[in-house]
GROMACS .gro file of C-alpha atoms in nm:
model
  513
    1UNK     CA    1  -0.118   0.049   0.277
    2UNK     CA    2   0.258   0.063   0.311
    3UNK     CA    3   0.574   0.022   0.110
    4UNK     CA    4   0.864  -0.207   0.197
    5UNK     CA    5   1.215  -0.254   0.061
    6UNK     CA    6   1.511  -0.473   0.150
    7UNK     CA    7   1.860  -0.473  -0.002
    8UNK     CA    8   2.135  -0.733   0.028
    9UNK     CA    9   2.434  -0.545  -0.107
   10UNK     CA   10   2.809  -0.553  -0.141
   11UNK     CA   11   2.837  -0.178  -0.086
   12UNK     CA   12   2.670   0.061   0.162
   13UNK     CA   13   2.291   0.050   0.120
   14UNK     CA   14   2.179   0.360   0.312
   15UNK     CA   15   2.140   0.584   0.005
   16UNK     CA   16   1.981   0.306  -0.198
   17UNK     CA   17   1.722   0.243   0.072
   18UNK     CA   18   1.647   0.615   0.095
   19UNK     CA   19   1.602   0.637  -0.284
   20UNK     CA   20   1.382   0.326  -0.290
   21UNK     CA   21   1.157   0.461  -0.015
   22UNK     CA   22   1.127   0.788  -0.204
   23UNK     CA   23   1.003   0.588  -0.504
   24UNK     CA   24   0.750   0.419  -0.274
   25UNK     CA   25   0.642   0.739  -0.094
   26UNK     CA   26   0.298   0.723  -0.260
   27UNK     CA   27   0.224   0.410  -0.057
   28UNK     CA   28   0.253   0.584   0.278
   29UNK     CA   29   0.322   0.935   0.405
   30UNK     CA   30   0.267   0.895   0.778
   31UNK     CA   31   0.603   0.750   0.881
   32UNK     CA   32   0.929   0.614   0.742
   33UNK     CA   33   1.209   0.398   0.873
   34UNK     CA   34   1.538   0.234   0.776
   35UNK     CA   35   1.752  -0.019   0.961
   36UNK     CA   36   2.094  -0.136   0.840
   37UNK     CA   37   2.342  -0.397   0.959
   38UNK     CA   38   2.719  -0.355   0.991
   39UNK     CA   39   2.952  -0.603   1.164
   40UNK     CA   40   2.663  -0.763   1.350
   41UNK     CA   41   2.527  -0.433   1.480
   42UNK     CA   42   2.197  -0.271   1.375
   43UNK     CA   43   2.151   0.100   1.302
   44UNK     CA   44   1.794   0.230   1.306
   45UNK     CA   45   1.624   0.555   1.217
   46UNK     CA   46   1.245   0.590   1.205
   47UNK     CA   47   0.993   0.862   1.280
   48UNK     CA   48   0.664   1.013   1.168
   49UNK     CA   49   0.679   1.209   0.845
   50UNK     CA   50   0.774   1.174   0.482
   51UNK     CA   51   1.105   1.024   0.374
   52UNK     CA   52   1.272   1.358   0.305
   53UNK     CA   53   1.176   1.485   0.652
   54UNK     CA   54   1.268   1.176   0.854
   55UNK     CA   55   1.618   1.128   0.715
   56UNK     CA   56   1.870   1.411   0.744
   57UNK     CA   57   2.240   1.401   0.663
   58UNK     CA   58   2.338   1.301   1.017
   59UNK     CA   59   2.093   1.010   1.007
   60UNK     CA   60   2.212   0.887   0.670
   61UNK     CA   61   2.577   0.891   0.779
   62UNK     CA   62   2.491   0.681   1.082
   63UNK     CA   63   2.312   0.408   0.881
   64UNK     CA   64   2.612   0.183   0.823
   65UNK     CA   65   2.621  -0.149   0.645
   66UNK     CA   66   2.564  -0.343   0.324
   67UNK     CA   67   2.235  -0.502   0.429
   68UNK     CA   68   1.917  -0.318   0.527
   69UNK     CA   69   1.540  -0.283   0.508
   70UNK     CA   70   1.307   0.018   0.488
   71UNK     CA   71   0.941   0.105   0.527
   72UNK     CA   72   0.694   0.384   0.452
   73UNK     CA   73   0.369   0.374   0.644
   74UNK     CA   74   0.025   0.514   0.671
   75UNK     CA   75  -0.193   0.400   0.960
   76UNK     CA   76  -0.477   0.155   0.907
   77UNK     CA   77  -0.477   0.017   1.259
   78UNK     CA   78  -0.361   0.119   1.601
   79UNK     CA   79  -0.252   0.479   1.627
   80UNK     CA   80  -0.035   0.710   1.419
   81UNK     CA   81   0.223   0.733   1.698
   82UNK     CA   82   0.589   0.727   1.594
   83UNK     CA   83   0.620   0.422   1.823
   84UNK     CA   84   0.439   0.225   1.553
   85UNK     CA   85   0.671   0.335   1.275
   86UNK     CA   86   0.856   0.043   1.119
   87UNK     CA   87   1.083  -0.155   1.096
   88UNK     CA   88   1.025  -0.342   1.423
   89UNK     CA   89   1.293  -0.535   1.611
   90UNK     CA   90   1.323  -0.837   1.841
   91UNK     CA   91   1.645  -0.951   2.003
   92UNK     CA   92   1.590  -1.328   1.996
   93UNK     CA   93   1.687  -1.525   1.802
   94UNK     CA   94   1.984  -1.362   1.627
   95UNK     CA   95   1.823  -1.015   1.626
   96UNK     CA   96   1.550  -0.976   1.367
   97UNK     CA   97   1.407  -0.661   1.210
   98UNK     CA   98   1.093  -0.669   0.996
   99UNK     CA   99   0.883  -0.440   0.776
  100UNK     CA  100   0.534  -0.536   0.668
  101UNK     CA  101   0.278  -0.418   0.414
  102UNK     CA  102  -0.075  -0.543   0.472
  103UNK     CA  103  -0.290  -0.642   0.767
  104UNK     CA  104  -0.338  -0.956   0.974
  105UNK     CA  105  -0.703  -1.044   1.026
  106UNK     CA  106  -0.637  -1.267   1.328
  107UNK     CA  107  -0.384  -1.042   1.500
  108UNK     CA  108  -0.582  -1.023   1.826
  109UNK     CA  109  -0.593  -1.400   1.866
  110UNK     CA  110  -0.226  -1.438   1.781
  111UNK     CA  111  -0.134  -1.160   2.025
  112UNK     CA  112  -0.295  -1.358   2.306
  113UNK     CA  113  -0.115  -1.679   2.203
  114UNK     CA  114   0.218  -1.502   2.184
  115UNK     CA  115   0.176  -1.368   2.536
  116UNK     CA  116   0.025  -1.674   2.708
  117UNK     CA  117   0.192  -1.959   2.519
  118UNK     CA  118   0.501  -1.825   2.345
  119UNK     CA  119   0.589  -1.590   2.634
  120UNK     CA  120   0.658  -1.297   2.405
  121UNK     CA  121   0.591  -0.933   2.492
  122UNK     CA  122   0.485  -0.659   2.248
  123UNK     CA  123   0.506  -0.284   2.293
  124UNK     CA  124   0.248  -0.167   2.037
  125UNK     CA  125  -0.092  -0.255   1.892
  126UNK     CA  126   0.061  -0.306   1.548
  127UNK     CA  127  -0.014  -0.631   1.372
  128UNK     CA  128   0.331  -0.599   1.213
  129UNK     CA  129   0.489  -0.651   1.554
  130UNK     CA  130   0.266  -0.954   1.598
  131UNK     CA  131   0.386  -1.095   1.268
  132UNK     CA  132   0.749  -1.029   1.364
  133UNK     CA  133   0.709  -1.216   1.692
  134UNK     CA  134   0.546  -1.514   1.520
  135UNK     CA  135   0.837  -1.526   1.275
  136UNK     CA  136   1.092  -1.493   1.555
  137UNK     CA  137   0.926  -1.756   1.775
  138UNK     CA  138   0.907  -2.011   1.496
  139UNK     CA  139   1.267  -1.947   1.388
  140UNK     CA  140   1.380  -1.981   1.749
  141UNK     CA  141   1.242  -2.336   1.755
  142UNK     CA  142   1.487  -2.445   1.487
  143UNK     CA  143   1.766  -2.203   1.574
  144UNK     CA  144   2.121  -2.312   1.511
  145UNK     CA  145   2.446  -2.118   1.509
  146UNK     CA  146   2.357  -2.004   1.158
  147UNK     CA  147   2.004  -2.044   1.012
  148UNK     CA  148   1.992  -2.252   0.694
  149UNK     CA  149   1.755  -2.190   0.402
  150UNK     CA  150   1.555  -2.490   0.523
  151UNK     CA  151   1.517  -2.326   0.866
  152UNK     CA  152   1.394  -2.005   0.704
  153UNK     CA  153   1.144  -2.180   0.479
  154UNK     CA  154   1.009  -2.393   0.764
  155UNK     CA  155   0.966  -2.074   0.968
  156UNK     CA  156   0.773  -1.901   0.688
  157UNK     CA  157   0.559  -2.213   0.649
  158UNK     CA  158   0.463  -2.185   1.015
  159UNK     CA  159   0.391  -1.813   0.972
  160UNK     CA  160   0.150  -1.898   0.690
  161UNK     CA  161  -0.019  -2.157   0.912
  162UNK     CA  162  -0.061  -1.918   1.205
  163UNK     CA  163  -0.126  -1.584   1.033
  164UNK     CA  164  -0.428  -1.493   0.824
  165UNK     CA  165  -0.469  -1.183   0.612
  166UNK     CA  166  -0.246  -0.992   0.374
  167UNK     CA  167   0.127  -0.945   0.403
  168UNK     CA  168   0.425  -0.858   0.192
  169UNK     CA  169   0.724  -0.885   0.426
  170UNK     CA  170   1.095  -0.808   0.427
  171UNK     CA  171   1.298  -0.917   0.729
  172UNK     CA  172   1.666  -0.897   0.815
  173UNK     CA  173   1.833  -1.156   1.035
  174UNK     CA  174   2.133  -0.984   1.187
  175UNK     CA  175   2.453  -1.110   1.033
  176UNK     CA  176   2.281  -1.392   0.847
  177UNK     CA  177   2.077  -1.249   0.560
  178UNK     CA  178   1.760  -1.104   0.414
  179UNK     CA  179   1.417  -1.269   0.387
  180UNK     CA  180   1.114  -1.177   0.177
  181UNK     CA  181   0.780  -1.354   0.173
  182UNK     CA  182   0.421  -1.300   0.067
  183UNK     CA  183   0.080  -1.416   0.192
  184UNK     CA  184  -0.067  -1.732   0.032
  185UNK     CA  185  -0.325  -1.529  -0.164
  186UNK     CA  186  -0.074  -1.278  -0.293
  187UNK     CA  187  -0.302  -0.995  -0.181
  188UNK     CA  188  -0.013  -0.757  -0.126
  189UNK     CA  189   0.262  -0.721  -0.390
  190UNK     CA  190   0.627  -0.814  -0.351
  191UNK     CA  191   0.890  -0.831  -0.623
  192UNK     CA  192   1.267  -0.876  -0.636
  193UNK     CA  193   1.554  -0.779  -0.862
  194UNK     CA  194   1.929  -0.801  -0.892
  195UNK     CA  195   2.232  -0.636  -1.046
  196UNK     CA  196   2.589  -0.740  -1.112
  197UNK     CA  197   2.864  -0.503  -1.003
  198UNK     CA  198   3.184  -0.437  -1.198
  199UNK     CA  199   3.357  -0.671  -0.955
  200UNK     CA  200   3.127  -0.953  -1.066
  201UNK     CA  201   2.949  -0.960  -0.731
  202UNK     CA  202   2.569  -0.965  -0.722
  203UNK     CA  203   2.333  -0.746  -0.518
  204UNK     CA  204   1.964  -0.814  -0.455
  205UNK     CA  205   1.664  -0.594  -0.380
  206UNK     CA  206   1.311  -0.682  -0.263
  207UNK     CA  207   1.037  -0.417  -0.285
  208UNK     CA  208   0.663  -0.357  -0.295
  209UNK     CA  209   0.673  -0.224  -0.651
  210UNK     CA  210   0.896  -0.262  -0.953
  211UNK     CA  211   0.957   0.114  -0.972
  212UNK     CA  212   1.177   0.099  -0.662
  213UNK     CA  213   1.387  -0.167  -0.832
  214UNK     CA  214   1.436  -0.015  -1.175
  215UNK     CA  215   1.496   0.337  -1.042
  216UNK     CA  216   1.803   0.209  -0.855
  217UNK     CA  217   1.948   0.042  -1.163
  218UNK     CA  218   1.851  -0.312  -1.067
  219UNK     CA  219   1.700  -0.559  -1.310
  220UNK     CA  220   1.357  -0.696  -1.220
  221UNK     CA  221   1.383  -1.073  -1.179
  222UNK     CA  222   1.021  -1.161  -1.101
  223UNK     CA  223   0.737  -1.124  -0.856
  224UNK     CA  224   0.754  -1.334  -0.543
  225UNK     CA  225   0.470  -1.584  -0.577
  226UNK     CA  226   0.185  -1.609  -0.325
  227UNK     CA  227   0.310  -1.813  -0.031
  228UNK     CA  228   0.669  -1.812  -0.155
  229UNK     CA  229   0.975  -1.702   0.041
  230UNK     CA  230   1.320  -1.600  -0.075
  231UNK     CA  231   1.633  -1.591   0.139
  232UNK     CA  232   1.958  -1.415   0.054
  233UNK     CA  233   2.227  -1.527   0.295
  234UNK     CA  234   2.531  -1.334   0.416
  235UNK     CA  235   2.735  -1.473   0.125
  236UNK     CA  236   2.492  -1.324  -0.127
  237UNK     CA  237   2.342  -1.657  -0.231
  238UNK     CA  238   1.969  -1.659  -0.311
  239UNK     CA  239   1.733  -1.944  -0.224
  240UNK     CA  240   1.357  -1.966  -0.285
  241UNK     CA  241   1.078  -2.206  -0.197
  242UNK     CA  242   0.701  -2.229  -0.195
  243UNK     CA  243   0.601  -2.239   0.173
  244UNK     CA  244   0.221  -2.253   0.164
  245UNK     CA  245  -0.024  -2.523   0.065
  246UNK     CA  246  -0.303  -2.420  -0.170
  247UNK     CA  247  -0.149  -2.084  -0.255
  248UNK     CA  248  -0.322  -1.887  -0.532
  249UNK     CA  249  -0.318  -1.549  -0.698
  250UNK     CA  250  -0.578  -1.314  -0.551
  251UNK     CA  251  -0.401  -0.974  -0.571
  252UNK     CA  252  -0.582  -0.669  -0.439
  253UNK     CA  253  -0.746  -0.507  -0.742
  254UNK     CA  254  -0.730  -0.167  -0.571
  255UNK     CA  255  -0.353  -0.173  -0.626
  256UNK     CA  256  -0.422  -0.132  -0.997
  257UNK     CA  257  -0.701   0.122  -0.945
  258UNK     CA  258  -0.525   0.359  -0.708
  259UNK     CA  259  -0.225   0.265  -0.498
  260UNK     CA  260   0.044   0.154  -0.739
  261UNK     CA  261   0.233   0.397  -0.958
  262UNK     CA  262   0.121   0.379  -1.321
  263UNK     CA  263   0.471   0.282  -1.432
  264UNK     CA  264   0.472  -0.019  -1.197
  265UNK     CA  265   0.421  -0.381  -1.296
  266UNK     CA  266   0.250  -0.604  -1.040
  267UNK     CA  267   0.233  -0.981  -1.091
  268UNK     CA  268   0.338  -0.926  -1.450
  269UNK     CA  269   0.050  -0.687  -1.519
  270UNK     CA  270   0.121  -0.330  -1.628
  271UNK     CA  271  -0.065  -0.086  -1.406
  272UNK     CA  272  -0.061   0.169  -1.689
  273UNK     CA  273  -0.222  -0.070  -1.939
  274UNK     CA  274  -0.480  -0.176  -1.681
  275UNK     CA  275  -0.581   0.186  -1.625
  276UNK     CA  276  -0.605   0.247  -1.999
  277UNK     CA  277  -0.845  -0.045  -2.020
  278UNK     CA  278  -1.043   0.091  -1.724
  279UNK     CA  279  -1.100   0.409  -1.924
  280UNK     CA  280  -1.196   0.204  -2.227
  281UNK     CA  281  -1.456  -0.007  -2.044
  282UNK     CA  282  -1.595   0.296  -1.859
  283UNK     CA  283  -1.636   0.482  -2.188
  284UNK     CA  284  -1.826   0.182  -2.322
  285UNK     CA  285  -2.066   0.198  -2.029
  286UNK     CA  286  -2.121   0.573  -2.078
  287UNK     CA  287  -2.204   0.517  -2.445
  288UNK     CA  288  -2.445   0.237  -2.353
  289UNK     CA  289  -2.624   0.422  -2.073
  290UNK     CA  290  -2.593   0.789  -2.173
  291UNK     CA  291  -2.601   0.731  -2.548
  292UNK     CA  292  -2.377   0.849  -2.830
  293UNK     CA  293  -2.559   1.183  -2.828
  294UNK     CA  294  -2.429   1.275  -2.480
  295UNK     CA  295  -2.360   1.644  -2.423
  296UNK     CA  296  -2.014   1.611  -2.263
  297UNK     CA  297  -1.788   1.892  -2.385
  298UNK     CA  298  -1.467   1.803  -2.207
  299UNK     CA  299  -1.316   1.524  -1.994
  300UNK     CA  300  -1.105   1.639  -1.699
  301UNK     CA  301  -0.916   1.401  -1.468
  302UNK     CA  302  -0.879   1.447  -1.094
  303UNK     CA  303  -0.498   1.434  -1.068
  304UNK     CA  304  -0.305   1.216  -1.063
  305UNK     CA  305  -0.419   0.855  -1.049
  306UNK     CA  306  -0.718   0.887  -1.283
  307UNK     CA  307  -0.529   1.064  -1.563
  308UNK     CA  308  -0.452   0.747  -1.762
  309UNK     CA  309  -0.811   0.620  -1.752
  310UNK     CA  310  -0.955   0.963  -1.830
  311UNK     CA  311  -0.733   1.005  -2.137
  312UNK     CA  312  -0.846   0.678  -2.293
  313UNK     CA  313  -1.209   0.750  -2.199
  314UNK     CA  314  -1.196   1.088  -2.377
  315UNK     CA  315  -1.042   0.929  -2.689
  316UNK     CA  316  -1.322   0.674  -2.715
  317UNK     CA  317  -1.597   0.929  -2.646
  318UNK     CA  318  -1.445   1.159  -2.907
  319UNK     CA  319  -1.435   1.463  -2.680
  320UNK     CA  320  -1.154   1.691  -2.563
  321UNK     CA  321  -0.925   1.584  -2.283
  322UNK     CA  322  -0.804   1.876  -2.074
  323UNK     CA  323  -0.605   1.929  -1.755
  324UNK     CA  324  -0.853   2.139  -1.561
  325UNK     CA  325  -0.698   2.109  -1.216
  326UNK     CA  326  -0.347   2.214  -1.127
  327UNK     CA  327  -0.201   2.011  -0.845
  328UNK     CA  328   0.011   2.136  -0.559
  329UNK     CA  329   0.263   1.854  -0.532
  330UNK     CA  330   0.358   1.946  -0.179
  331UNK     CA  331   0.026   1.823  -0.043
  332UNK     CA  332  -0.008   1.452   0.032
  333UNK     CA  333  -0.253   1.207  -0.120
  334UNK     CA  334  -0.585   1.288   0.045
  335UNK     CA  335  -0.720   0.933   0.044
  336UNK     CA  336  -0.440   0.811   0.269
  337UNK     CA  337  -0.452   1.104   0.508
  338UNK     CA  338  -0.569   1.010   0.858
  339UNK     CA  339  -0.879   1.207   0.954
  340UNK     CA  340  -1.168   1.339   0.748
  341UNK     CA  341  -1.115   1.706   0.839
  342UNK     CA  342  -0.756   1.686   0.719
  343UNK     CA  343  -0.870   1.525   0.393
  344UNK     CA  344  -1.133   1.793   0.332
  345UNK     CA  345  -0.900   2.082   0.411
  346UNK     CA  346  -0.626   1.952   0.185
  347UNK     CA  347  -0.847   1.923  -0.126
  348UNK     CA  348  -0.861   2.297  -0.195
  349UNK     CA  349  -0.497   2.336  -0.097
  350UNK     CA  350  -0.403   2.054  -0.332
  351UNK     CA  351  -0.615   2.134  -0.642
  352UNK     CA  352  -0.682   2.462  -0.815
  353UNK     CA  353  -0.911   2.486  -1.121
  354UNK     CA  354  -0.813   2.637  -1.456
  355UNK     CA  355  -1.126   2.846  -1.515
  356UNK     CA  356  -1.109   2.859  -1.897
  357UNK     CA  357  -1.145   2.479  -1.909
  358UNK     CA  358  -1.470   2.492  -1.709
  359UNK     CA  359  -1.647   2.814  -1.801
  360UNK     CA  360  -1.972   2.748  -1.987
  361UNK     CA  361  -1.895   2.379  -2.048
  362UNK     CA  362  -2.052   2.046  -1.961
  363UNK     CA  363  -1.764   1.880  -1.781
  364UNK     CA  364  -1.706   1.511  -1.709
  365UNK     CA  365  -1.477   1.473  -1.410
  366UNK     CA  366  -1.304   1.136  -1.386
  367UNK     CA  367  -1.163   0.997  -1.062
  368UNK     CA  368  -1.011   0.659  -0.983
  369UNK     CA  369  -1.274   0.583  -0.718
  370UNK     CA  370  -1.520   0.734  -0.471
  371UNK     CA  371  -1.462   0.627  -0.112
  372UNK     CA  372  -1.602   0.872   0.143
  373UNK     CA  373  -1.737   1.117  -0.112
  374UNK     CA  374  -1.666   1.439   0.073
  375UNK     CA  375  -1.368   1.528  -0.144
  376UNK     CA  376  -1.582   1.464  -0.454
  377UNK     CA  377  -1.832   1.717  -0.325
  378UNK     CA  378  -1.554   1.973  -0.278
  379UNK     CA  379  -1.414   1.913  -0.628
  380UNK     CA  380  -1.753   1.934  -0.797
  381UNK     CA  381  -1.822   2.262  -0.619
  382UNK     CA  382  -1.484   2.392  -0.734
  383UNK     CA  383  -1.583   2.308  -1.093
  384UNK     CA  384  -1.911   2.496  -1.055
  385UNK     CA  385  -1.735   2.794  -0.898
  386UNK     CA  386  -1.505   2.796  -1.201
  387UNK     CA  387  -1.809   2.839  -1.429
  388UNK     CA  388  -1.901   2.486  -1.539
  389UNK     CA  389  -2.252   2.463  -1.684
  390UNK     CA  390  -2.300   2.098  -1.588
  391UNK     CA  391  -2.072   1.872  -1.388
  392UNK     CA  392  -2.082   1.499  -1.451
  393UNK     CA  393  -1.873   1.255  -1.248
  394UNK     CA  394  -1.729   0.915  -1.346
  395UNK     CA  395  -1.552   0.662  -1.125
  396UNK     CA  396  -1.301   0.426  -1.286
  397UNK     CA  397  -1.381   0.181  -1.005
  398UNK     CA  398  -1.714   0.029  -0.892
  399UNK     CA  399  -1.901   0.147  -0.585
  400UNK     CA  400  -1.694   0.098  -0.268
  401UNK     CA  401  -1.951  -0.062  -0.038
  402UNK     CA  402  -1.756  -0.268   0.213
  403UNK     CA  403  -1.472  -0.218   0.460
  404UNK     CA  404  -1.123  -0.334   0.370
  405UNK     CA  405  -0.950  -0.566   0.615
  406UNK     CA  406  -0.624  -0.621   0.425
  407UNK     CA  407  -0.441  -0.296   0.485
  408UNK     CA  408  -0.636  -0.017   0.312
  409UNK     CA  409  -0.787   0.266   0.516
  410UNK     CA  410  -1.153   0.195   0.435
  411UNK     CA  411  -1.247   0.042   0.768
  412UNK     CA  412  -1.573   0.196   0.883
  413UNK     CA  413  -1.872   0.101   0.670
  414UNK     CA  414  -2.061   0.407   0.790
  415UNK     CA  415  -1.787   0.628   0.638
  416UNK     CA  416  -1.829   0.476   0.289
  417UNK     CA  417  -2.066   0.687   0.082
  418UNK     CA  418  -2.179   0.391  -0.133
  419UNK     CA  419  -2.272   0.175   0.163
  420UNK     CA  420  -2.649   0.113   0.144
  421UNK     CA  421  -2.700   0.393  -0.110
  422UNK     CA  422  -2.804   0.398  -0.474
  423UNK     CA  423  -2.620   0.577  -0.752
  424UNK     CA  424  -2.895   0.842  -0.755
  425UNK     CA  425  -2.857   0.903  -0.382
  426UNK     CA  426  -2.478   0.939  -0.411
  427UNK     CA  427  -2.524   1.167  -0.709
  428UNK     CA  428  -2.740   1.395  -0.498
  429UNK     CA  429  -2.501   1.392  -0.200
  430UNK     CA  430  -2.190   1.485  -0.398
  431UNK     CA  431  -2.381   1.740  -0.607
  432UNK     CA  432  -2.316   1.592  -0.952
  433UNK     CA  433  -2.558   1.641  -1.242
  434UNK     CA  434  -2.491   1.284  -1.340
  435UNK     CA  435  -2.284   1.000  -1.195
  436UNK     CA  436  -2.155   0.671  -1.331
  437UNK     CA  437  -1.947   0.388  -1.185
  438UNK     CA  438  -1.739   0.116  -1.348
  439UNK     CA  439  -1.889  -0.234  -1.343
  440UNK     CA  440  -1.694  -0.489  -1.139
  441UNK     CA  441  -1.662  -0.744  -1.420
  442UNK     CA  442  -1.540  -0.471  -1.653
  443UNK     CA  443  -1.279  -0.374  -1.394
  444UNK     CA  444  -1.159  -0.734  -1.362
  445UNK     CA  445  -1.139  -0.769  -1.740
  446UNK     CA  446  -0.941  -0.446  -1.757
  447UNK     CA  447  -0.675  -0.587  -1.526
  448UNK     CA  448  -0.665  -0.942  -1.659
  449UNK     CA  449  -0.425  -1.018  -1.941
  450UNK     CA  450  -0.360  -1.331  -2.145
  451UNK     CA  451   0.011  -1.271  -2.091
  452UNK     CA  452  -0.033  -1.364  -1.724
  453UNK     CA  453  -0.276  -1.659  -1.721
  454UNK     CA  454  -0.209  -1.738  -1.353
  455UNK     CA  455  -0.385  -1.418  -1.241
  456UNK     CA  456  -0.753  -1.474  -1.316
  457UNK     CA  457  -0.920  -1.345  -1.001
  458UNK     CA  458  -0.864  -1.072  -0.747
  459UNK     CA  459  -0.946  -0.955  -0.398
  460UNK     CA  460  -1.241  -0.725  -0.471
  461UNK     CA  461  -1.380  -0.724  -0.116
  462UNK     CA  462  -1.435  -0.347  -0.102
  463UNK     CA  463  -1.668  -0.383  -0.401
  464UNK     CA  464  -1.837  -0.722  -0.351
  465UNK     CA  465  -1.792  -0.799   0.020
  466UNK     CA  466  -1.620  -1.132  -0.056
  467UNK     CA  467  -1.311  -1.169   0.164
  468UNK     CA  468  -1.067  -1.413   0.006
  469UNK     CA  469  -0.917  -1.534   0.335
  470UNK     CA  470  -1.260  -1.669   0.433
  471UNK     CA  471  -1.238  -1.568   0.798
  472UNK     CA  472  -1.438  -1.243   0.804
  473UNK     CA  473  -1.791  -1.218   0.946
  474UNK     CA  474  -2.021  -0.938   1.059
  475UNK     CA  475  -1.894  -0.954   1.417
  476UNK     CA  476  -1.539  -0.897   1.294
  477UNK     CA  477  -1.646  -0.604   1.077
  478UNK     CA  478  -1.843  -0.445   1.361
  479UNK     CA  479  -1.543  -0.469   1.593
  480UNK     CA  480  -1.318  -0.333   1.323
  481UNK     CA  481  -1.543  -0.035   1.262
  482UNK     CA  482  -1.540   0.060   1.629
  483UNK     CA  483  -1.161   0.041   1.650
  484UNK     CA  484  -1.066   0.197   1.317
  485UNK     CA  485  -1.303   0.483   1.251
  486UNK     CA  486  -1.161   0.835   1.232
  487UNK     CA  487  -1.304   0.902   1.577
  488UNK     CA  488  -1.138   0.594   1.725
  489UNK     CA  489  -0.803   0.690   1.576
  490UNK     CA  490  -0.823   1.036   1.732
  491UNK     CA  491  -0.897   0.882   2.071
  492UNK     CA  492  -0.598   0.649   2.039
  493UNK     CA  493  -0.371   0.937   1.944
  494UNK     CA  494  -0.487   1.156   2.233
  495UNK     CA  495  -0.162   1.144   2.422
  496UNK     CA  496   0.175   1.314   2.406
  497UNK     CA  497   0.424   1.114   2.201
  498UNK     CA  498   0.776   1.209   2.304
  499UNK     CA  499   1.037   1.164   2.031
  500UNK     CA  500   1.402   1.215   2.117
  501UNK     CA  501   1.569   1.308   1.790
  502UNK     CA  502   1.906   1.453   1.882
  503UNK     CA  503   2.037   1.167   2.091
  504UNK     CA  504   2.157   0.822   1.991
  505UNK     CA  505   1.994   0.559   2.211
  506UNK     CA  506   2.144   0.210   2.231
  507UNK     CA  507   1.874  -0.046   2.310
  508UNK     CA  508   1.934  -0.421   2.282
  509UNK     CA  509   2.214  -0.373   2.034
  510UNK     CA  510   2.036  -0.121   1.810
  511UNK     CA  511   2.166   0.229   1.771
  512UNK     CA  512   1.867   0.454   1.704
  513UNK     CA  513   1.922   0.807   1.574
   0.00000   0.00000   0.00000
């Protein structure tokens, strides 16, 4: 999972891009990058680390220009080397930079075609670089002195025809404009906004979530539709067109469960309201299965994502809601940390129990989901150490049984605690006195809203094993598991990655700081 942003401005965009990436930091903490354009020249800064660590004053001063794109990343494929930090760049045609959120499911096949047929070379294993080269190759076919909106939309149409999977993309064509487009299923989010300056001129922003738009003082215009592309040219004119046949809304439901900020709106659906409803439906299941005479004394959320659901759940159950864990906000989100040992170690650094909320009580801990389960075990033990009499555990999401192939780090089926296990078996492994999961239909109903009738179904592949792109089989999943497990990632990262920070290197017209 990653976060992308692109700004077509009338004033310098470096600070705006930095602020937008900070608002999207929850979507990726492994690497960050910004590229800007000024007088036909690109200025790039990217590296491993969080936004505040990657960009220092000297870097910000060097990012010149009124157009630019940015990216925050966490690794789902390839390695976590800084070489795979985005945005990526190709020189021909025009000079194109691109940032991508999602994952291509046919990247290997396309990589071979690009090399053998399109005669294009790639430096990394990133599917984002594959996507960039497809875009560049198709645009090169219709290249003129200045690409027209029709050229851009034809290019995106060809990208849709060649690429399968999930992608929310922002791309900058040097000196010509900004492009944003989304996969035909709308699996990954993309939204755009605008604002009018005192001079009467208009600026545009494209981002993964609405929070990056509103925080910068832009007005949200609308979500980019599945398969649609928008193009803002160098004059600041915006064009849009549907570029895919048979496009449909199948957004990733895990965006609403975990990834998106609660104050975000995705495809017109409030993440906050969806999580309230998740708590409501989960409370209904507890009352049905555990009975109204349950012995829960207090409901405690696992900060932060589950707080909204846990609050509504406690209200319906008629029990106290308490903040029992204090969070160290300087520790990253454990789910998106690469490596199980790092995830386990960070749990006790990240959360500390308030003993008076646990001592002598039957506690219901609420989390957004259970993926690998090891962190649940740590948290439950922390509750017991703090004096809890009984520790119950509730998941606002169903059992995560299947790998994700669309850009979420749940690749290895063997690493998923719910794979081929019953609720009772998971309960025993994590050490809970009782365990309950949300039902899938209840989750879907929690996210659906009559205000957005176009969104009726979702990508729920991690829960039901149904992959909406229709191109995933067991052989693909087996290959994916071998290449993306924690062990495989460590092997890929087992080399020295040299990063020259102090120098400015000019490569193919890009100044990198």
